[in-house]
Short mmCIF file of C-alpha atoms in Angstrom, two decimals:
data_model
loop_
_atom_site.label_atom_id
_atom_site.label_comp_id
_atom_site.label_asym_id
_atom_site.label_seq_id
_atom_site.Cartn_x
_atom_site.Cartn_y
_atom_site.Cartn_z
CA UNK H 5 -66.97 -124.51 -106.86
CA UNK H 6 -64.37 -123.77 -109.29
CA UNK H 7 -67.24 -123.10 -112.40
CA UNK H 8 -69.27 -120.82 -110.05
CA UNK H 9 -66.31 -118.65 -109.63
CA UNK H 10 -64.88 -118.79 -113.27
CA UNK H 11 -68.53 -117.88 -114.33
CA UNK H 12 -69.08 -114.74 -111.83
CA UNK H 13 -65.48 -113.56 -113.46
CA UNK H 14 -66.69 -113.78 -116.81
CA UNK H 15 -69.75 -112.08 -115.98
CA UNK H 16 -68.48 -108.94 -114.27
CA UNK H 17 -65.63 -108.79 -116.93
CA UNK H 18 -68.47 -108.73 -119.67
CA UNK H 19 -70.63 -106.03 -117.65
CA UNK H 20 -67.23 -104.21 -116.97
CA UNK H 21 -67.70 -102.30 -120.65
CA UNK H 22 -71.35 -101.21 -120.43
CA UNK H 23 -70.20 -99.45 -117.05
CA UNK H 24 -67.59 -97.73 -118.17
CA UNK H 25 -69.67 -96.08 -121.11
CA UNK H 26 -72.30 -95.14 -118.78
CA UNK H 27 -73.20 -91.22 -118.31
CA UNK H 28 -71.81 -89.43 -115.76
CA UNK H 29 -73.76 -88.89 -112.68
CA UNK H 30 -76.09 -85.66 -112.46
CA UNK H 31 -74.59 -83.06 -110.43
CA UNK H 32 -75.87 -82.12 -107.17
CA UNK H 33 -78.31 -79.47 -106.86
CA UNK H 34 -78.27 -76.34 -104.67
CA UNK H 35 -79.68 -77.03 -101.20
CA UNK H 36 -80.58 -74.10 -98.77
CA UNK H 37 -81.75 -74.83 -95.73
CA UNK H 38 -83.42 -71.92 -92.67
CA UNK H 39 -83.00 -72.66 -89.03
CA UNK H 40 -84.62 -71.00 -86.40
CA UNK H 41 -82.80 -69.54 -83.42
CA UNK H 42 -83.88 -68.24 -80.53
CA UNK H 43 -82.62 -64.73 -79.94
CA UNK H 44 -81.84 -65.40 -76.37
CA UNK H 45 -79.74 -68.67 -77.04
CA UNK H 46 -77.40 -67.73 -74.51
CA UNK H 47 -74.42 -67.10 -77.37
CA UNK H 48 -75.30 -63.50 -78.26
CA UNK H 49 -76.76 -65.02 -81.43
CA UNK H 50 -79.19 -62.72 -81.40
CA UNK H 51 -77.14 -59.02 -80.77
CA UNK H 52 -75.03 -59.82 -83.93
CA UNK H 53 -78.10 -61.31 -86.80
CA UNK H 54 -80.59 -58.96 -85.34
CA UNK H 55 -79.57 -55.62 -86.76
CA UNK H 56 -79.99 -56.15 -89.99
CA UNK H 57 -76.74 -56.72 -92.69
CA UNK H 58 -73.19 -56.09 -90.63
CA UNK H 59 -70.07 -57.58 -90.88
CA UNK H 60 -70.71 -59.42 -87.29
CA UNK H 61 -73.58 -60.50 -88.72
CA UNK H 62 -72.30 -62.15 -91.60
CA UNK H 63 -69.20 -63.76 -89.49
CA UNK H 64 -71.83 -65.23 -87.43
CA UNK H 65 -74.11 -66.47 -90.08
CA UNK H 66 -71.45 -68.08 -92.05
CA UNK H 67 -70.09 -69.83 -89.18
CA UNK H 68 -73.15 -71.37 -87.50
CA UNK H 69 -73.84 -72.65 -91.11
CA UNK H 70 -70.16 -74.01 -91.36
CA UNK H 71 -70.75 -75.78 -88.08
CA UNK H 72 -74.58 -77.33 -89.55
CA UNK H 73 -71.74 -78.65 -92.77
CA UNK H 74 -72.64 -76.12 -95.47
CA UNK H 75 -70.84 -73.67 -97.09
CA UNK H 76 -72.07 -70.07 -96.32
CA UNK H 77 -74.68 -68.32 -95.39
CA UNK H 78 -77.60 -66.78 -98.11
CA UNK H 79 -79.23 -64.27 -95.69
CA UNK H 80 -80.34 -63.92 -91.65
CA UNK H 81 -81.97 -61.96 -89.89
CA UNK H 82 -84.98 -61.70 -87.72
CA UNK H 83 -87.79 -64.31 -88.29
CA UNK H 84 -91.45 -63.33 -89.85
CA UNK H 85 -93.98 -64.38 -87.76
CA UNK H 86 -95.38 -66.36 -90.25
CA UNK H 87 -92.10 -68.81 -90.37
CA UNK H 88 -92.58 -70.41 -86.36
CA UNK H 89 -94.67 -71.68 -84.62
CA UNK H 90 -96.98 -69.00 -82.92
CA UNK H 91 -97.52 -67.47 -85.66
CA UNK H 92 -101.45 -67.68 -85.12
CA UNK H 93 -102.70 -64.14 -84.56
CA UNK H 94 -105.65 -65.22 -82.83
CA UNK H 95 -104.10 -66.85 -80.10
CA UNK H 96 -102.62 -65.35 -76.78
CA UNK H 97 -98.98 -65.67 -75.99
CA UNK H 98 -98.02 -67.01 -72.46
CA UNK H 99 -95.51 -64.53 -72.07
CA UNK H 100 -93.68 -62.02 -74.17
CA UNK H 101 -90.48 -63.49 -76.10
CA UNK H 102 -88.59 -62.31 -78.82
CA UNK H 103 -88.75 -63.18 -82.12
CA UNK H 104 -86.21 -66.36 -83.36
CA UNK H 105 -83.63 -65.59 -85.71
CA UNK H 106 -83.48 -67.07 -89.46
CA UNK H 107 -80.19 -68.25 -90.68
CA UNK H 108 -80.98 -69.79 -94.24
CA UNK H 109 -77.48 -72.11 -95.62
CA UNK H 110 -76.41 -73.07 -98.75
CA UNK H 111 -73.43 -75.19 -99.75
#
């Protein structure tokens, strides 16, 4: 048993110089993620974000991104029809609903 432990220690010690000389890990890539939020979510997010760029909109978008684990909002606004489900032009809508709000977060 002692020989096995000693052999493992010798192997681990021999491997340390090789590991120490290895190159550092590459820097993480820039990450962005877009969230679609119902305009009538009950929290008032749509009111600030749907009016175009504003101080209110930037604060709300940044807060949303931070709550999702990102650093800040890259951009925000009303989602284009082709960015969400139901974008098929020929389909008859069941009821008229406002388009969702889009927030793109970045780290």
